[in-house]
Structure formats: C-alpha cells, structure tokens
mmCIF file of C-alpha atoms in Angstrom:
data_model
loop_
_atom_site.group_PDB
_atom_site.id
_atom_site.type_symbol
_atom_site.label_atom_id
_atom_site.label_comp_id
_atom_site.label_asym_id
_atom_site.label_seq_id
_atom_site.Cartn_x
_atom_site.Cartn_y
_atom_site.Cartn_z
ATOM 1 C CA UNK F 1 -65.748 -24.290 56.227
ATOM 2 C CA UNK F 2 -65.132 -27.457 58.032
ATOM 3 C CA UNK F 3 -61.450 -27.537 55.879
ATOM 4 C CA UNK F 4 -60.910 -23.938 57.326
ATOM 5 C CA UNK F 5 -61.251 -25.338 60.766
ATOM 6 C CA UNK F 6 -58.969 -27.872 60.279
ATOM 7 C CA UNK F 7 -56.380 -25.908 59.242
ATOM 8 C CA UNK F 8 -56.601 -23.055 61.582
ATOM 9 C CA UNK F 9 -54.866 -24.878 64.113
ATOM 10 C CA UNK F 10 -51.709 -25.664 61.796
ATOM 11 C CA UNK F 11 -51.608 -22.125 60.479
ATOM 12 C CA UNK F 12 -51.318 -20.987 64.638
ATOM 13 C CA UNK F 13 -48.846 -23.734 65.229
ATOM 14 C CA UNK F 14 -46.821 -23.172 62.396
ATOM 15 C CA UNK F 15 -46.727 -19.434 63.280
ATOM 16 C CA UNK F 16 -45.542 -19.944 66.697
ATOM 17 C CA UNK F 17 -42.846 -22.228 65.951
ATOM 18 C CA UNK F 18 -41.333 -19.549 63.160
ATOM 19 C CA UNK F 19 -41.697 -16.498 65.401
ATOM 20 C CA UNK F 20 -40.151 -18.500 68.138
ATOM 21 C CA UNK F 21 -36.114 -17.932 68.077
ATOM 22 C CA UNK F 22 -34.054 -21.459 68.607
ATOM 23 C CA UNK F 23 -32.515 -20.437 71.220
ATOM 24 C CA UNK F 24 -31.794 -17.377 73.405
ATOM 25 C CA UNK F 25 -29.330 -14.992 73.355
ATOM 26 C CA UNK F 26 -27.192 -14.987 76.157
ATOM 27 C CA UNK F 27 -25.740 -12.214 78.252
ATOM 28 C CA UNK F 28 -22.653 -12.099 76.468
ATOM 29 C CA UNK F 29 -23.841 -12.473 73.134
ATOM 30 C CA UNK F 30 -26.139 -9.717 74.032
ATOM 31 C CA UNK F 31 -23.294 -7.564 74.832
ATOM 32 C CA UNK F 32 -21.373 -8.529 71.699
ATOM 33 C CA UNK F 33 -24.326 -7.704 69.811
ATOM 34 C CA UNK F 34 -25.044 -3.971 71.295
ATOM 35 C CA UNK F 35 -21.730 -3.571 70.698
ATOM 36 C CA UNK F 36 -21.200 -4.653 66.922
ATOM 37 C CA UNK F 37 -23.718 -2.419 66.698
ATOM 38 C CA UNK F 38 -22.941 0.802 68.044
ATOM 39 C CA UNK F 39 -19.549 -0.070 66.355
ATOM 40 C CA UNK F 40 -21.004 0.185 62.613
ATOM 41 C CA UNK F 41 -23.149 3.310 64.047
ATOM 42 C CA UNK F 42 -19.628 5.249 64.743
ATOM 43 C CA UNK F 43 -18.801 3.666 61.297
ATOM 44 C CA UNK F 44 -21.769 5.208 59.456
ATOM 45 C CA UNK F 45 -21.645 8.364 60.512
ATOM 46 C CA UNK F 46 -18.571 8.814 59.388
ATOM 47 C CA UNK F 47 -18.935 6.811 55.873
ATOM 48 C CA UNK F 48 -16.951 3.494 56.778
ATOM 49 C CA UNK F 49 -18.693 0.275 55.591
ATOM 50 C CA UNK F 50 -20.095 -1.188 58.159
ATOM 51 C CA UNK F 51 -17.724 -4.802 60.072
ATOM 52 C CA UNK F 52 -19.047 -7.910 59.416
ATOM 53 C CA UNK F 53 -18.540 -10.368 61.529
ATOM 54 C CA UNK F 54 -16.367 -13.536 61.221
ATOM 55 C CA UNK F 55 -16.063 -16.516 63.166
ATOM 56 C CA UNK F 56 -12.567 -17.099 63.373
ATOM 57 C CA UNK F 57 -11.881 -13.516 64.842
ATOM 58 C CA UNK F 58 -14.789 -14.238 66.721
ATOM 59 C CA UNK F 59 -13.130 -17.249 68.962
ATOM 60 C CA UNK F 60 -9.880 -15.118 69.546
ATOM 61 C CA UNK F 61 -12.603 -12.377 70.807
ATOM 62 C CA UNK F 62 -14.239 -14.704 73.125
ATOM 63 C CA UNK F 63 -11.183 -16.469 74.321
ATOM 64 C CA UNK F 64 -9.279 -13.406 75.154
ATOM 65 C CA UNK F 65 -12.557 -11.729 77.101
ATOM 66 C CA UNK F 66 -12.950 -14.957 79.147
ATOM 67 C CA UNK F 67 -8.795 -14.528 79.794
ATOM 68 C CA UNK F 68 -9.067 -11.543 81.233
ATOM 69 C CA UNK F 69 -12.208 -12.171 82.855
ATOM 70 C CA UNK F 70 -10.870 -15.187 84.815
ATOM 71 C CA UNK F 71 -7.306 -13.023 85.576
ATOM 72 C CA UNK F 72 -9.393 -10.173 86.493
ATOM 73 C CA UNK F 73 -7.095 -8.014 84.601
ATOM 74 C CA UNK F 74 -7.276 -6.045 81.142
ATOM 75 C CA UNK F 75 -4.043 -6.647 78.877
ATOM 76 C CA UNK F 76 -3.992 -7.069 75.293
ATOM 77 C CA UNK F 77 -3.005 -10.739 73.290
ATOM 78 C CA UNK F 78 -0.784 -11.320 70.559
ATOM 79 C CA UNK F 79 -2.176 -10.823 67.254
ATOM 80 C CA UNK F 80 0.443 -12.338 65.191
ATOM 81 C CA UNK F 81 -1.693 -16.142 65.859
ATOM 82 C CA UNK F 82 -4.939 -14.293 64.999
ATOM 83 C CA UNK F 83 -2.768 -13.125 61.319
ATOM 84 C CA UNK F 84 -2.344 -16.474 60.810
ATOM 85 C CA UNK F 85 -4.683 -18.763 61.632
ATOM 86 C CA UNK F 86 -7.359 -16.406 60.421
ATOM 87 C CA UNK F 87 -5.590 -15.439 57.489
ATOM 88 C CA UNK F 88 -5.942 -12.168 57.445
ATOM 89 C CA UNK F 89 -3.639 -9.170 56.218
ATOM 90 C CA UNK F 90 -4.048 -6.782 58.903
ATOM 91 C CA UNK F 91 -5.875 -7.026 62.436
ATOM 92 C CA UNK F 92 -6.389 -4.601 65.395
ATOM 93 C CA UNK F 93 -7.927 -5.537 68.872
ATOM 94 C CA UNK F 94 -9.334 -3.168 71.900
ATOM 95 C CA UNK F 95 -9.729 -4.410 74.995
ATOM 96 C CA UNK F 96 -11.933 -2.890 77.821
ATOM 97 C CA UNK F 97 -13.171 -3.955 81.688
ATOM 98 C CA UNK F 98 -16.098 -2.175 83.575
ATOM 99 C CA UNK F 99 -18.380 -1.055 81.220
ATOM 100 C CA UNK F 100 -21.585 -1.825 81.837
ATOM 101 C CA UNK F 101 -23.301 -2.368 78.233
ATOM 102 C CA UNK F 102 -21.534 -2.636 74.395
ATOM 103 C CA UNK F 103 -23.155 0.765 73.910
ATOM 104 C CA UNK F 104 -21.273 1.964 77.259
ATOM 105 C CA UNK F 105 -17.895 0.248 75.864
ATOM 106 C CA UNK F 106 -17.867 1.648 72.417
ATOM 107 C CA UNK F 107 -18.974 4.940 74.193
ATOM 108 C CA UNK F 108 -15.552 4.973 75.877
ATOM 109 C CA UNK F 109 -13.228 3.756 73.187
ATOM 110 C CA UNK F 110 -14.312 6.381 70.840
ATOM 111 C CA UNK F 111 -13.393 8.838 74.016
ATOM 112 C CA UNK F 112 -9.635 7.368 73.446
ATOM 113 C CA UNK F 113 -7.281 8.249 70.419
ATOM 114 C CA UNK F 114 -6.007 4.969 69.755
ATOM 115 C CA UNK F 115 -9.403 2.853 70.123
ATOM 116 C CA UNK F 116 -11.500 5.668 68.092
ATOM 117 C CA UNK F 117 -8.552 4.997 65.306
ATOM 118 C CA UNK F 118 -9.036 0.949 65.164
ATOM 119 C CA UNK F 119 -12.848 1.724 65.555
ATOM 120 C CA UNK F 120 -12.437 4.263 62.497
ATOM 121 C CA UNK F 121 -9.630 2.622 60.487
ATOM 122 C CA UNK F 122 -11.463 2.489 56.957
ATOM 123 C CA UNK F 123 -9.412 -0.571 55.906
ATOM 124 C CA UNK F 124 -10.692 -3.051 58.030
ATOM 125 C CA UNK F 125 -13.654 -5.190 57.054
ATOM 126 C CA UNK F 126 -14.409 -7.703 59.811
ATOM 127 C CA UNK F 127 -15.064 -7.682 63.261
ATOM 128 C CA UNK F 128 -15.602 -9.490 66.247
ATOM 129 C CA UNK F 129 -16.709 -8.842 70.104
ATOM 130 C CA UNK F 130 -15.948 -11.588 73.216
ATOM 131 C CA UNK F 131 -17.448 -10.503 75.799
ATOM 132 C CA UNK F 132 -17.232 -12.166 80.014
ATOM 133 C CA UNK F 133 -17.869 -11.364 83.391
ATOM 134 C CA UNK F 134 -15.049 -11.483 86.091
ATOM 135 C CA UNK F 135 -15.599 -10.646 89.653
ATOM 136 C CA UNK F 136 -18.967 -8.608 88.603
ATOM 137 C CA UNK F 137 -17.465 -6.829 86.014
ATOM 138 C CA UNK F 138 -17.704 -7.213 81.709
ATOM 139 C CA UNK F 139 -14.125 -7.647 79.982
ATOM 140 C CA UNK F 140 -14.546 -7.127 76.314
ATOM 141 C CA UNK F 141 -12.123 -8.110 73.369
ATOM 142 C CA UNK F 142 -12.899 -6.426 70.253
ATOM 143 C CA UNK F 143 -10.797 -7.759 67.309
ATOM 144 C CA UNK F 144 -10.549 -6.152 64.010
ATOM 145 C CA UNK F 145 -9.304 -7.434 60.440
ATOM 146 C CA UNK F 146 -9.090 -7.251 56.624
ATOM 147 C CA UNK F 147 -8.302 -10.583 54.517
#
C-alpha cells in the first residue's frame, strides 16, 4: 500500500508531461495544417493517395507566403529552384490571399479549374502549405511535387 502511494504521484506526473504537446501550434501552422487536410479530403474522395508532407517544399511554401504577405500582393514564384534544390521531377504551386481558414482556401481552389487540377493531379506525392498574415489578411503558398 505504502509503495502504491509512492508511486501515484510519478504515474500523475509522468502522465501530464506525455499528454502535454512540446510546444504549440502556431497560427500559421494551424492554417497549414487545416489545410493539408482538407487537401487529402478532396484527394480521398476522389481515390488519390493522400500528400505527404516534405520539408524542403515546405520552406519554399513558407517563404513564398511570408513574400507575398510582406508585398501585400498574390503572384506566383519560380519553380524551376524548388525542381532543383528539392530534387524533385515535377512540382505545382497555388497561391491564394483572403481566405479566412485552410478549409476556406482549399474550398476556393477546388471552385477554380486550374487549382482543382494541381489539387487533383494523381501524380504528385508531396505537399506543402506556408501560410502568413499581411495587412490582416492570410497569403497561402501551396506547393506540390513528385521525386
């Protein structure tokens, strides 16, 4: 009994610290996140494997969202660096300002031809979603590619 008390305590303690994440998500990785999501939703419903993500997409993502964001303007970068340094064999990107969630923002590329078809393009494997504010308003790069 008196061993059962002891090691109550550590039980709670070592509870707490693995339920507790390391750190918080933050707004934009929320964002991302929603996003990714909903984007491997439009994916599975129409049989497309779902995008995993990858890190180096991932800082051509960010750094074109925080571009835009600090221009306050939506424009598109060159993907030939993102072939290369990422070595990849194909790669896509949409771009978007003004939506107000990654649900909202995959919600209106799928309502557009050309962004549906990147979303939808069963070739690409990998994916990856920057994500900034500018002047009160999300710009989102979403950068797609196959290795």
């Amino acid at each position: 009994m008196r061993l059962i008390r002891l090691l109550t305590p550590l039980l709670v303690a070592l509870l707490v610290a693995t339920t507790v994440p390391a750190q918080a998500a933050t707004p934009e990785q929320r964002y991302g996140n929603v996003a990714h999501r909903a984007t491997n939703a439009e994916r599975d419903q129409r049989d497309r494997v779902d995008l995993r993500k990858n890190k180096c997409l991932q800082r051509f993502a960010v750094r074109q969202a925080k571009r835009m964001a600090a221009q306050r303007r939506m424009y598109h970068q060159d993907l030939g660096p993102i072939l290369r340094r990422c070595r990849m064999s194909m790669v896509g990107e949409n771009v978007a300002y003004g939506f107000p969630s990654g649900r909202a923002v995959v919600r209106g590329w799928m309502n557009s031809d050309g962004h549906r078809a990147n979303i939808l393009q069963p070739r690409y494997r990998l994916m990856a979603i920057g994500a900034r504010k500018g002047g009160g308003q999300w710009y989102v790069a979403q950068v797609f590619g196959r290795k």
